[in-house]
Amino acid sequence: MTITVSITLILAACCLAAGWIGCRSRKAQLVMDALAAILLFTTFISIAAAIARTMLRDTVFMTEIHAVLLNPVFMIGGAYLAIYTPARMALNVLRPSS
């Protein structure tokens, strides 16, 4: 099994688990939502800072902007959001309609 397939299966399991936990507990869902909002904001701030730095230095955008991919804030926020978003979609699908 390749590393890509392994990572995909792990992320899928995390998404299903987070969706199930959110379906079971309203408090857990609120915590996951609040964390997603904070991390989304910090991820966009790190992207905006990289863009501003590129523009202030008057460098080539496509070569400088890839530094944002190495930013730990971007990696942590992106990793959480990559799990949170499908989990939230799963929660909406799994929750019985009233």
C-alpha atoms as an extended CHARMM CRD file, in Angstrom:
* protein
*
        98  EXT
         1         1  MET       CA              0.0000000000        0.0000000000        0.0000000000  PROA      1               0.0000000000
         2         2  THR       CA              1.4400000000        3.3600000000       -0.9270000000  PROA      2               0.0000000000
         3         3  ILE       CA              1.8730000000        6.2180000000        1.4910000000  PROA      3               0.0000000000
         4         4  THR       CA             -0.7440000000        8.2870000000       -0.3750000000  PROA      4               0.0000000000
         5         5  VAL       CA             -3.4000000000        5.6110000000        0.0410000000  PROA      5               0.0000000000
         6         6  SER       CA             -2.4980000000        5.2270000000        3.7130000000  PROA      6               0.0000000000
         7         7  ILE       CA             -2.7750000000        8.9560000000        4.3460000000  PROA      7               0.0000000000
         8         8  THR       CA             -6.0800000000        9.0940000000        2.4690000000  PROA      8               0.0000000000
         9         9  LEU       CA             -7.5280000000        6.2630000000        4.5570000000  PROA      9               0.0000000000
        10        10  ILE       CA             -6.3290000000        7.8580000000        7.8030000000  PROA      10              0.0000000000
        11        11  LEU       CA             -7.8380000000       11.2240000000        6.8390000000  PROA      11              0.0000000000
        12        12  ALA       CA            -11.1150000000        9.5400000000        5.8480000000  PROA      12              0.0000000000
        13        13  ALA       CA            -11.2490000000        7.7330000000        9.2020000000  PROA      13              0.0000000000
        14        14  CYS       CA            -10.5320000000       11.0050000000       11.0480000000  PROA      14              0.0000000000
        15        15  CYS       CA            -13.3030000000       12.7640000000        9.1010000000  PROA      15              0.0000000000
        16        16  LEU       CA            -15.8210000000       10.0460000000        9.9040000000  PROA      16              0.0000000000
        17        17  ALA       CA            -14.8000000000       10.0110000000       13.5670000000  PROA      17              0.0000000000
        18        18  ALA       CA            -15.0520000000       13.7980000000       13.8540000000  PROA      18              0.0000000000
        19        19  GLY       CA            -18.4480000000       13.7370000000       12.1280000000  PROA      19              0.0000000000
        20        20  TRP       CA            -19.6680000000       11.0160000000       14.4830000000  PROA      20              0.0000000000
        21        21  ILE       CA            -18.3960000000       12.8800000000       17.5720000000  PROA      21              0.0000000000
        22        22  GLY       CA            -20.0310000000       16.0920000000       16.3650000000  PROA      22              0.0000000000
        23        23  CYS       CA            -23.2940000000       14.2310000000       15.8310000000  PROA      23              0.0000000000
        24        24  ARG       CA            -23.1830000000       12.8440000000       19.3720000000  PROA      24              0.0000000000
        25        25  SER       CA            -22.2460000000       15.9590000000       21.3200000000  PROA      25              0.0000000000
        26        26  ARG       CA            -23.3730000000       19.5250000000       20.7390000000  PROA      26              0.0000000000
        27        27  LYS       CA            -20.5190000000       20.8140000000       22.9360000000  PROA      27              0.0000000000
        28        28  ALA       CA            -17.9200000000       18.9140000000       20.8680000000  PROA      28              0.0000000000
        29        29  GLN       CA            -19.4680000000       20.3350000000       17.7110000000  PROA      29              0.0000000000
        30        30  LEU       CA            -19.2000000000       23.8640000000       19.0850000000  PROA      30              0.0000000000
        31        31  VAL       CA            -15.5430000000       23.2970000000       20.0290000000  PROA      31              0.0000000000
        32        32  MET       CA            -14.7630000000       21.9460000000       16.5430000000  PROA      32              0.0000000000
        33        33  ASP       CA            -16.5860000000       24.8920000000       14.9270000000  PROA      33              0.0000000000
        34        34  ALA       CA            -14.7700000000       27.4580000000       17.0830000000  PROA      34              0.0000000000
        35        35  LEU       CA            -11.4000000000       25.8430000000       16.4040000000  PROA      35              0.0000000000
        36        36  ALA       CA            -12.1260000000       25.8180000000       12.6740000000  PROA      36              0.0000000000
        37        37  ALA       CA            -13.0180000000       29.5100000000       12.7160000000  PROA      37              0.0000000000
        38        38  ILE       CA             -9.8210000000       30.4090000000       14.5910000000  PROA      38              0.0000000000
        39        39  LEU       CA             -7.6150000000       28.2610000000       12.3560000000  PROA      39              0.0000000000
        40        40  LEU       CA             -9.2700000000       29.5440000000        9.1960000000  PROA      40              0.0000000000
        41        41  PHE       CA             -8.5090000000       33.0890000000       10.3070000000  PROA      41              0.0000000000
        42        42  THR       CA             -4.8840000000       32.2980000000       11.2000000000  PROA      42              0.0000000000
        43        43  THR       CA             -4.3820000000       30.4040000000        7.9260000000  PROA      43              0.0000000000
        44        44  PHE       CA             -5.6140000000       33.3910000000        5.9310000000  PROA      44              0.0000000000
        45        45  ILE       CA             -3.4150000000       35.7200000000        8.0110000000  PROA      45              0.0000000000
        46        46  SER       CA             -0.3240000000       33.6400000000        7.1700000000  PROA      46              0.0000000000
        47        47  ILE       CA             -1.2540000000       33.7100000000        3.4710000000  PROA      47              0.0000000000
        48        48  ALA       CA             -1.8550000000       37.4660000000        3.5830000000  PROA      48              0.0000000000
        49        49  ALA       CA              1.4780000000       38.0240000000        5.3380000000  PROA      49              0.0000000000
        50        50  ALA       CA              3.3040000000       36.0390000000        2.6600000000  PROA      50              0.0000000000
        51        51  ILE       CA              1.6040000000       38.0040000000       -0.0960000000  PROA      51              0.0000000000
        52        52  ALA       CA              2.3730000000       41.3270000000        1.6080000000  PROA      52              0.0000000000
        53        53  ARG       CA              6.0140000000       40.3200000000        2.0960000000  PROA      53              0.0000000000
        54        54  THR       CA              6.2400000000       39.3840000000       -1.5970000000  PROA      54              0.0000000000
        55        55  MET       CA              4.7570000000       42.6900000000       -2.7020000000  PROA      55              0.0000000000
        56        56  LEU       CA              6.9060000000       44.7680000000       -0.3310000000  PROA      56              0.0000000000
        57        57  ARG       CA             10.0900000000       43.0710000000       -1.5210000000  PROA      57              0.0000000000
        58        58  ASP       CA              8.9600000000       43.4490000000       -5.1440000000  PROA      58              0.0000000000
        59        59  THR       CA              9.8830000000       39.8470000000       -5.8970000000  PROA      59              0.0000000000
        60        60  VAL       CA              8.4130000000       37.3810000000       -8.3440000000  PROA      60              0.0000000000
        61        61  PHE       CA              5.1020000000       36.2150000000       -6.9090000000  PROA      61              0.0000000000
        62        62  MET       CA              5.1710000000       32.5850000000       -8.0230000000  PROA      62              0.0000000000
        63        63  THR       CA              8.6180000000       31.8680000000       -6.5910000000  PROA      63              0.0000000000
        64        64  GLU       CA              8.2370000000       33.7030000000       -3.2820000000  PROA      64              0.0000000000
        65        65  ILE       CA              4.6850000000       32.7010000000       -2.3890000000  PROA      65              0.0000000000
        66        66  HSD       CA              5.5570000000       29.0390000000       -2.0200000000  PROA      66              0.0000000000
        67        67  ALA       CA              7.2180000000       29.9310000000        1.2830000000  PROA      67              0.0000000000
        68        68  VAL       CA              3.7140000000       30.0350000000        2.7730000000  PROA      68              0.0000000000
        69        69  LEU       CA              3.5430000000       26.2620000000        2.3470000000  PROA      69              0.0000000000
        70        70  LEU       CA              6.3770000000       25.9030000000        4.8650000000  PROA      70              0.0000000000
        71        71  ASN       CA              4.6950000000       28.1330000000        7.4560000000  PROA      71              0.0000000000
        72        72  PRO       CA              3.6830000000       25.9900000000       10.4840000000  PROA      72              0.0000000000
        73        73  VAL       CA              0.5360000000       28.0880000000       11.0170000000  PROA      73              0.0000000000
        74        74  PHE       CA             -0.5590000000       27.3530000000        7.4630000000  PROA      74              0.0000000000
        75        75  MET       CA              0.2220000000       23.6440000000        7.8060000000  PROA      75              0.0000000000
        76        76  ILE       CA             -1.6020000000       23.2300000000       11.1260000000  PROA      76              0.0000000000
        77        77  GLY       CA             -4.6130000000       25.2680000000       10.0300000000  PROA      77              0.0000000000
        78        78  GLY       CA             -4.7980000000       23.5530000000        6.6570000000  PROA      78              0.0000000000
        79        79  ALA       CA             -4.4850000000       20.1000000000        8.2090000000  PROA      79              0.0000000000
        80        80  TYR       CA             -7.3020000000       20.7530000000       10.6750000000  PROA      80              0.0000000000
        81        81  LEU       CA             -9.5340000000       22.3010000000        8.0380000000  PROA      81              0.0000000000
        82        82  ALA       CA             -8.8560000000       19.3690000000        5.7030000000  PROA      82              0.0000000000
        83        83  ILE       CA            -10.3730000000       17.0890000000        8.3300000000  PROA      83              0.0000000000
        84        84  TYR       CA            -12.9960000000       19.4760000000        9.7060000000  PROA      84              0.0000000000
        85        85  THR       CA            -14.6670000000       20.3550000000        6.3960000000  PROA      85              0.0000000000
        86        86  PRO       CA            -15.5180000000       16.7880000000        5.2770000000  PROA      86              0.0000000000
        87        87  ALA       CA            -16.4380000000       15.9190000000        8.8770000000  PROA      87              0.0000000000
        88        88  ARG       CA            -18.8680000000       18.8290000000        8.9540000000  PROA      88              0.0000000000
        89        89  MET       CA            -20.3430000000       17.6620000000        5.6510000000  PROA      89              0.0000000000
        90        90  ALA       CA            -20.6530000000       14.1290000000        7.0520000000  PROA      90              0.0000000000
        91        91  LEU       CA            -22.3490000000       15.5440000000       10.1330000000  PROA      91              0.0000000000
        92        92  ASN       CA            -24.9370000000       17.2680000000        7.9550000000  PROA      92              0.0000000000
        93        93  VAL       CA            -25.5560000000       14.0430000000        6.0640000000  PROA      93              0.0000000000
        94        94  LEU       CA            -25.6910000000       11.8050000000        9.1450000000  PROA      94              0.0000000000
        95        95  ARG       CA            -27.8960000000       14.0580000000       11.2490000000  PROA      95              0.0000000000
        96        96  PRO       CA            -31.5420000000       13.0560000000       10.8830000000  PROA      96              0.0000000000
        97        97  SER       CA            -33.7110000000       15.8420000000        9.5530000000  PROA      97              0.0000000000
        98        98  SER       CA            -36.4470000000       17.0610000000       11.8650000000  PROA      98              0.0000000000
